CSV table of C-alpha atoms in Angstrom, one decimal:
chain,number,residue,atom,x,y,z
T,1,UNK,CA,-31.3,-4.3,-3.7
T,2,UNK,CA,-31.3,-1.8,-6.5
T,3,UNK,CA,-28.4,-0.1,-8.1
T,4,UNK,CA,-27.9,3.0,-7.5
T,5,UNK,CA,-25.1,3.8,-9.9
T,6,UNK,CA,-22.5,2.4,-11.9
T,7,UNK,CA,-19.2,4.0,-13.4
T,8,UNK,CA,-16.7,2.0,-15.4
T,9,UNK,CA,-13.3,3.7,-16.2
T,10,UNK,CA,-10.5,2.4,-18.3
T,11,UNK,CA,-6.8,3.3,-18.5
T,12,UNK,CA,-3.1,2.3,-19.2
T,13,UNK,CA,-1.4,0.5,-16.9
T,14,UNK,CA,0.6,3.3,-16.0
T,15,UNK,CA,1.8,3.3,-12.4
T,16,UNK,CA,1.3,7.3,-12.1
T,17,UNK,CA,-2.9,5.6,-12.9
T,18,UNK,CA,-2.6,4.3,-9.5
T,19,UNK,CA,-3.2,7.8,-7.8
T,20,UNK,CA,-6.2,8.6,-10.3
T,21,UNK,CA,-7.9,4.9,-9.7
T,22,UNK,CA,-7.7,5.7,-6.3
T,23,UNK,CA,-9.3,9.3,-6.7
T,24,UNK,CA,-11.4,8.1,-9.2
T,25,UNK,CA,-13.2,5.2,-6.8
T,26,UNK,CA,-13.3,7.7,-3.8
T,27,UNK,CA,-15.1,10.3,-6.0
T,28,UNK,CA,-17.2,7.9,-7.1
T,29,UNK,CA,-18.2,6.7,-3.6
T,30,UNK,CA,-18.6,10.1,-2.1
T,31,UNK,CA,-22.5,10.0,-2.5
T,32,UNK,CA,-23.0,7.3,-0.7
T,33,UNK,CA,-22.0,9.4,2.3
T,34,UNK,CA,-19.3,6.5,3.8
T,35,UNK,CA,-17.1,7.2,6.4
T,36,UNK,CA,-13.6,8.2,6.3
T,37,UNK,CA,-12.3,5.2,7.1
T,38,UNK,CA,-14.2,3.2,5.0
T,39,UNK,CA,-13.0,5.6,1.9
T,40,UNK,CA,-9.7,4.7,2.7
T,41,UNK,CA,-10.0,0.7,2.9
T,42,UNK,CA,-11.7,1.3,-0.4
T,43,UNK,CA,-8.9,3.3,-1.6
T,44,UNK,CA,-6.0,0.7,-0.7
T,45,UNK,CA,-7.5,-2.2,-1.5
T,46,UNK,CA,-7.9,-0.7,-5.1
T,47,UNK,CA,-4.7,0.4,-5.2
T,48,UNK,CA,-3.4,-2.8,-3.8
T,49,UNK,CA,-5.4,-4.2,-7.0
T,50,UNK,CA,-4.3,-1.8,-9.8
T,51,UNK,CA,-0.6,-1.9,-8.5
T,52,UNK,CA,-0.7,-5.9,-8.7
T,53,UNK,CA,-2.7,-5.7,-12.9
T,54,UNK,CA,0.6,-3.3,-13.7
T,55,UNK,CA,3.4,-5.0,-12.2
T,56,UNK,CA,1.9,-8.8,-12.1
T,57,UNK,CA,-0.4,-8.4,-14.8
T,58,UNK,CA,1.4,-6.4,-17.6
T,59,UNK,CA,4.9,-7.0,-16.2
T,60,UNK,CA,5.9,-3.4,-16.7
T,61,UNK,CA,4.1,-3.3,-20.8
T,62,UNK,CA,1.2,-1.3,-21.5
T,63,UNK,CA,-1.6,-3.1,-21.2
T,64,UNK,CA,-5.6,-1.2,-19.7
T,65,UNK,CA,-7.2,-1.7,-17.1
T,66,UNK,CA,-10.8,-1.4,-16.3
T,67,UNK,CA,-12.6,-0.9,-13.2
T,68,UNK,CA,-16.5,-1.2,-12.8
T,69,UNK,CA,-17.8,0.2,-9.6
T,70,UNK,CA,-21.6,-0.7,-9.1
T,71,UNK,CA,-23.1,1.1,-5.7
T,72,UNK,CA,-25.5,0.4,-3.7
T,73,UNK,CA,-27.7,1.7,-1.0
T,74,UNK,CA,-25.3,-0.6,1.2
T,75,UNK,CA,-22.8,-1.7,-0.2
T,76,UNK,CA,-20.5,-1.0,-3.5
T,77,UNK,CA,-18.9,-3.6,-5.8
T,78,UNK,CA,-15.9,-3.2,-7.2
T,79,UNK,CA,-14.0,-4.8,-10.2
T,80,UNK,CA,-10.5,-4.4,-11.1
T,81,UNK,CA,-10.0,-6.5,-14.4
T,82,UNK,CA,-6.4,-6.7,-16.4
T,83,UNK,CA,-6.0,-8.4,-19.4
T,84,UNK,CA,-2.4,-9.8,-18.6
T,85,UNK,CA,-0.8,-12.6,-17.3
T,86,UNK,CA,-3.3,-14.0,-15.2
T,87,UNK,CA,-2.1,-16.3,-11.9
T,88,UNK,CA,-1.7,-19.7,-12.5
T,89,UNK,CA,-2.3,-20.4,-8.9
T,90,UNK,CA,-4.6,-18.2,-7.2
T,91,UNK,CA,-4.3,-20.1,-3.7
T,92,UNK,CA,-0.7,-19.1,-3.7
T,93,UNK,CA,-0.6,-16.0,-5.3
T,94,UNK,CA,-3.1,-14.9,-2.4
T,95,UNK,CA,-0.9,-16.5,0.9
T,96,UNK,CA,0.5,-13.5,2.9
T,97,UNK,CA,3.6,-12.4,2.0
T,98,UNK,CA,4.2,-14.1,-1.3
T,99,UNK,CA,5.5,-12.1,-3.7
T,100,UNK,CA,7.0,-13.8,-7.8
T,101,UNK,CA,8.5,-10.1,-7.4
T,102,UNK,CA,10.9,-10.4,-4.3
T,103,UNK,CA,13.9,-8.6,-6.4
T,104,UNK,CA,10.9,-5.5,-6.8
T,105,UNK,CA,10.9,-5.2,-3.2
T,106,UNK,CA,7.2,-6.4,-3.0
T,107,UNK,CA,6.1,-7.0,0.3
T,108,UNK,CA,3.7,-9.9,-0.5
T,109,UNK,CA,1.1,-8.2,1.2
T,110,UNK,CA,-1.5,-7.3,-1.6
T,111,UNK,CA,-4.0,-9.5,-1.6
T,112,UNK,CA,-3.8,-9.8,2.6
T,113,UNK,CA,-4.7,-6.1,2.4
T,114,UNK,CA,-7.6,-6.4,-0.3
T,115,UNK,CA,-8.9,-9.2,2.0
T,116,UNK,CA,-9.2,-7.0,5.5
T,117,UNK,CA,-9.9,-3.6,4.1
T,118,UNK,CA,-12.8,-5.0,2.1
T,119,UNK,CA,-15.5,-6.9,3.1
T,120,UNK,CA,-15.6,-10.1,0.2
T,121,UNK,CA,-12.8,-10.5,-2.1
T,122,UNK,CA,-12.8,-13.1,-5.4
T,123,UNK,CA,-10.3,-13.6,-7.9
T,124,UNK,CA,-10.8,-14.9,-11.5
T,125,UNK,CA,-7.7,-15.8,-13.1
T,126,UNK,CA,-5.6,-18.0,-15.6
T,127,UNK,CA,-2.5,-18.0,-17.2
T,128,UNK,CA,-2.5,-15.4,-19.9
T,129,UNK,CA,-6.0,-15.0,-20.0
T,130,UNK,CA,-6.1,-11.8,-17.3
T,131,UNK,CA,-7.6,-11.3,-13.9
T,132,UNK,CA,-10.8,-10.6,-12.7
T,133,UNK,CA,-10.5,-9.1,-8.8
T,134,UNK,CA,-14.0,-8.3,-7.1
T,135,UNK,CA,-14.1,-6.4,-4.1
T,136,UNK,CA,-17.5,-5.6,-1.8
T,137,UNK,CA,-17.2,-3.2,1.0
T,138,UNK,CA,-20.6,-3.0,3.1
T,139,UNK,CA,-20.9,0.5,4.2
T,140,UNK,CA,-22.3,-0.6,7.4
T,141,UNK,CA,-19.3,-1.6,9.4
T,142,UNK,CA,-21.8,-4.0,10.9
T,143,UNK,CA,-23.1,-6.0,8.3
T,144,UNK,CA,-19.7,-6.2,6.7
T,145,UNK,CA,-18.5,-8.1,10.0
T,146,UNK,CA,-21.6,-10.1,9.5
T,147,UNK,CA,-20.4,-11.7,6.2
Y,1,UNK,CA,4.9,13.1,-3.3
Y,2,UNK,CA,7.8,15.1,-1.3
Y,3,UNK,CA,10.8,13.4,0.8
Y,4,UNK,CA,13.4,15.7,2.7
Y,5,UNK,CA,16.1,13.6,4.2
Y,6,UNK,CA,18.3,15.5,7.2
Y,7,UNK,CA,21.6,13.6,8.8
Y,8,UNK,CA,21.9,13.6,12.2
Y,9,UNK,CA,24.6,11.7,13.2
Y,10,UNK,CA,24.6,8.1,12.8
Y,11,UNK,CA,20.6,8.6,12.0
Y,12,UNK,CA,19.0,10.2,8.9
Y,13,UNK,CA,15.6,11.7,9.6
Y,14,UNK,CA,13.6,11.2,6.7
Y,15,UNK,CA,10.5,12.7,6.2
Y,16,UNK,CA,7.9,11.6,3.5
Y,17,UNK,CA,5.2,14.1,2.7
Y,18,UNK,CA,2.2,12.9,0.3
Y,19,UNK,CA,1.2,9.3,-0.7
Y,20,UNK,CA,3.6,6.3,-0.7
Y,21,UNK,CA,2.7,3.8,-3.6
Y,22,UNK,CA,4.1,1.9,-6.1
Y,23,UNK,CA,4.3,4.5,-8.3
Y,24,UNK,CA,6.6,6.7,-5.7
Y,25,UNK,CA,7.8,4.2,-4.5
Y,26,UNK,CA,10.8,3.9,-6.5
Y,27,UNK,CA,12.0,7.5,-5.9
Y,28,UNK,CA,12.1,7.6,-1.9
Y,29,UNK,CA,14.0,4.0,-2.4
Y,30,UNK,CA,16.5,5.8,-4.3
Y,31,UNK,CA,17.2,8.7,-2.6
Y,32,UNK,CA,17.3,6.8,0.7
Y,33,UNK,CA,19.7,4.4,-0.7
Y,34,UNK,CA,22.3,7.0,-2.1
Y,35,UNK,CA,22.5,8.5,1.5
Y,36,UNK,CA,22.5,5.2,3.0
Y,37,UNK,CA,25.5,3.9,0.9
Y,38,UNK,CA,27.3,5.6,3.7
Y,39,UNK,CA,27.8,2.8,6.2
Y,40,UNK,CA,27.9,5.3,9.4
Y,41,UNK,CA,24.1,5.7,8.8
Y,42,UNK,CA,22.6,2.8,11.0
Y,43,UNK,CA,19.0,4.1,11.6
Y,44,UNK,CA,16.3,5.5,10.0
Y,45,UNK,CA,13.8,7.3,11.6
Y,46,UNK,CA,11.0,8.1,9.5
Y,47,UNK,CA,8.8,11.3,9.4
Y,48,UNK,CA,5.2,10.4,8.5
Y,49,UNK,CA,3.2,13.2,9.4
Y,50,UNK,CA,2.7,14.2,6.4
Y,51,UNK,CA,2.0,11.2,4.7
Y,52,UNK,CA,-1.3,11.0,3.6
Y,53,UNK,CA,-1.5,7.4,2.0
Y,54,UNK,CA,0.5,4.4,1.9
Y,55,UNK,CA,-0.3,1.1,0.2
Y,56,UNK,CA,1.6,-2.4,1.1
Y,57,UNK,CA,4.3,-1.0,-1.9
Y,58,UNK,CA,5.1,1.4,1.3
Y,59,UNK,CA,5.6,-2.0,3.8
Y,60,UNK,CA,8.3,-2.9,0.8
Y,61,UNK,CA,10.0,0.4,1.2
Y,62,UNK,CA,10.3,-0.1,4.9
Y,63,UNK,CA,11.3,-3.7,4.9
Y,64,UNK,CA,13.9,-3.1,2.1
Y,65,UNK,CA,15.1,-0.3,4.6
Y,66,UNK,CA,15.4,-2.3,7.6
Y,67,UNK,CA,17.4,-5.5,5.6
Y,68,UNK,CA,19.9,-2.8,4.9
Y,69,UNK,CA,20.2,-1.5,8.4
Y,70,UNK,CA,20.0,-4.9,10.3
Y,71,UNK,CA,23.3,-6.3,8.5
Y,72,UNK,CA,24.8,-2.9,10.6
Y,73,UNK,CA,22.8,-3.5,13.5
Y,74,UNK,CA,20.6,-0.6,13.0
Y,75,UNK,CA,17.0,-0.5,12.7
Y,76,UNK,CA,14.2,2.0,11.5
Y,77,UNK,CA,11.6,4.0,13.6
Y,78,UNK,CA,8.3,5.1,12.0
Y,79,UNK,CA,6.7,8.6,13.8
Y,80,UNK,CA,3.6,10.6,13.9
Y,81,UNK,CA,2.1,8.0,11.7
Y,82,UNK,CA,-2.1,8.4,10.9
Y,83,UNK,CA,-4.9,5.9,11.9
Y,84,UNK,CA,-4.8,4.6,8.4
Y,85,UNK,CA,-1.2,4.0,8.0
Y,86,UNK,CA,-1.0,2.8,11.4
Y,87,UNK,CA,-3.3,0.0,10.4
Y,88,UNK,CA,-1.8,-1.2,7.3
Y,89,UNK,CA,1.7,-1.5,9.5
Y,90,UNK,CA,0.2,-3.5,12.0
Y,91,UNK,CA,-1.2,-5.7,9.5
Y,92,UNK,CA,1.9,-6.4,8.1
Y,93,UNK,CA,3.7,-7.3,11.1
Y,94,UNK,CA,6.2,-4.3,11.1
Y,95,UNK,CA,5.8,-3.4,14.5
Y,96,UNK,CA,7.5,-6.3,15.7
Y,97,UNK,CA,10.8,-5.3,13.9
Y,98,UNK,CA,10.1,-1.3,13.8
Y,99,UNK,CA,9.2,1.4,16.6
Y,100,UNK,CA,6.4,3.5,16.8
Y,101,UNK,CA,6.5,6.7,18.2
Y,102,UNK,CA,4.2,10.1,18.5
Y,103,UNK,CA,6.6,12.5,17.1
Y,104,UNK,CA,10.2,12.7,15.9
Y,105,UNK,CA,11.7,14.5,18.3
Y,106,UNK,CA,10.7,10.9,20.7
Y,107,UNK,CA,11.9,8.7,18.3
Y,108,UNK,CA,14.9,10.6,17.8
Y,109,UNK,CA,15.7,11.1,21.4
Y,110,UNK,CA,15.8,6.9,21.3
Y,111,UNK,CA,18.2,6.8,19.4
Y,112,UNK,CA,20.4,8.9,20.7
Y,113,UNK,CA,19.8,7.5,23.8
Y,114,UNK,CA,21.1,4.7,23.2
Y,115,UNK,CA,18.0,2.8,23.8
Y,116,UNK,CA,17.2,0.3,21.1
C-alpha cells in the first residue's frame, strides 16, 4: 500500500519529552481521521516506549531519541529508536511485570501495554548497541484483530 | 499536571488533574508520601476525573500506594476514572486489589462505612 506520509522527530531523553512525543504522534495521526480510542492506544504505547528509551535506555543521561511515524491509508508504523543500553534479553525484558527498576516504582507493565494497545509490536535490541521498538496500529479495529 | 490532596479522617482524598506519566510521576509520589508519613492515614481514595492520561508509570504510582497502605491494613479506591484509564487498570490487574467507583462522594461513603 502506499505511504501516505512520513514524519521523523528527534529529541533528548528528557522525561518532560514524553508529553510532546505523545502530542507529537497524535498530531501526526490526526489526518488519518482515527478514532479516539485508537489516538489514545497510540499515545500510550508510545509513551510506554519513550518512557522505557529514558529510564532503561539512557539510565537517567542525556542521550536522543528518534521516532519515525510512516502512515498509511490503514495503518501507521511507528518506531521508537534509543541509542542506549539496549536489553540483553528481550524475552524477559518483555514478560508482564518485569521491571530491572523495582526500586523506581516501575510497574513492569510497559511492554504488556505496547503489546495490547497496538496491533504488532517488535523489538530490536543488544547490549549497548540501543533499541529499536516498532509499533503498527491498524486503523480498522477489524483488521487489527485479524493479525 | 495538578494534585490537590484533602484529609478526611483516616482517608486522604486525592485528586489528580492532567496526565499521570513518568515524568509527573515523581511529584504526586512525593506529595502523597509526605502526607502519608502520618500513620492515621489508612486509605487513599483517588480523584480521577480530571485525569486525562495515564501510562503504566501511573499503575507504579498506585501500587507503590497500596504497599504502603496494606502494611496498615488500608487500601486505595480509584473514582470517576475515564474509558481510557479504566482500561489500562484492568490490564494491569489493579482491580483485584483496588475499588472502582463512579464518583468520590461513593467511594468515600465506603470508607466511612466501614465497608472494605
Amino acid at each position: 500500500m502506499d505511504l501516505v506520509n512520513r514524519m521523523n522527530l528527534e529529541f533528548l531523553s528528557k522525561s518532560q519529552n514524553e508529553s510532546f512525543a505523545r502530542v507529537a504522534v497524535s498530531a501526526f495521526i490526526t489526518q488519518a481521521d482515527p478514532t479516539l480510542e485508537v489516538i489514545t492506544d497510540i499515545k500510550t504505547a508510545v509513551s510506554e516506549a519513550v518512557t522505557n528509551s529514558i529510564i532503561h535506555g539512557y539510565d537517567g543521561c542525556e542521550g536522543t531519541i528518534r521516532i519515525n511515524a510512516e502512515l498509511y491509508q490503514d495503518r501507521v508504523i511507528i518506531e521508537v529508536i534509543d541509542n542506549g543500553n539496549g536489553i540483553e534479553d528481550i524475552e524477559k525484558a518483555m514478560q508482564p511485570l518485569y521491571t530491572s527498576r523495582p526500586e523506581l516504582e516501575r510497574s513492569g507493565m510497559g511492554f504488556t501495554v505496547m503489546q495490547t494497545f497496538m496491533d504488532e509490536v517488535n523489538v530490536t535490541s543488544a547490549f549497548q548497541q540501543g533499541t529499536c521498538v516498532v509499533m503498527i496500529k491498524y486503523f480498522d479495529e477489524e483488521k487489527g484483530r485479524g493479525k | 499536571m495538578k494534585v490537590q490532596t484533602k484529609r478526611i479522617r483516616d482517608a486522604l482524598l486525592v485528586s489528580i488533574t492532567g496526565e499521570l506519566d513518568h515524568h509527573s510521576a515523581e511529584y504526586v509520589r512525593e506529595k502523597i508520601d509526605n502526607i502519608i508519613e502520618d500513620p492515621s492515614v489508612t486509605y487513599i481514595v483517588f480523584n480521577l476525573r480530571g485525569m486525562t492520561f495515564m501510562d503504566s508509570s501511573g499503575i507504579g504510582v498506585f501500587l507503590g500506594r497500596y504497599r504502603i497502605l496494606h502494611k496498615r491494613h488500608g487500601n486505595i479506591l480509584v473514582a470517576d476514572v475515564n474509558s481510557s484509564v479504566d482500561k489500562i487498570l484492568k490490564l494491569s490487574g489493579l482491580y483485584r486489589i483496588l475499588k472502582k467507583f463512579d464518583s468520590v462522594e461513593e467511594a468515600l461513603s465506603d470508607v466511612q462505612g466501614g465497608v472494605r
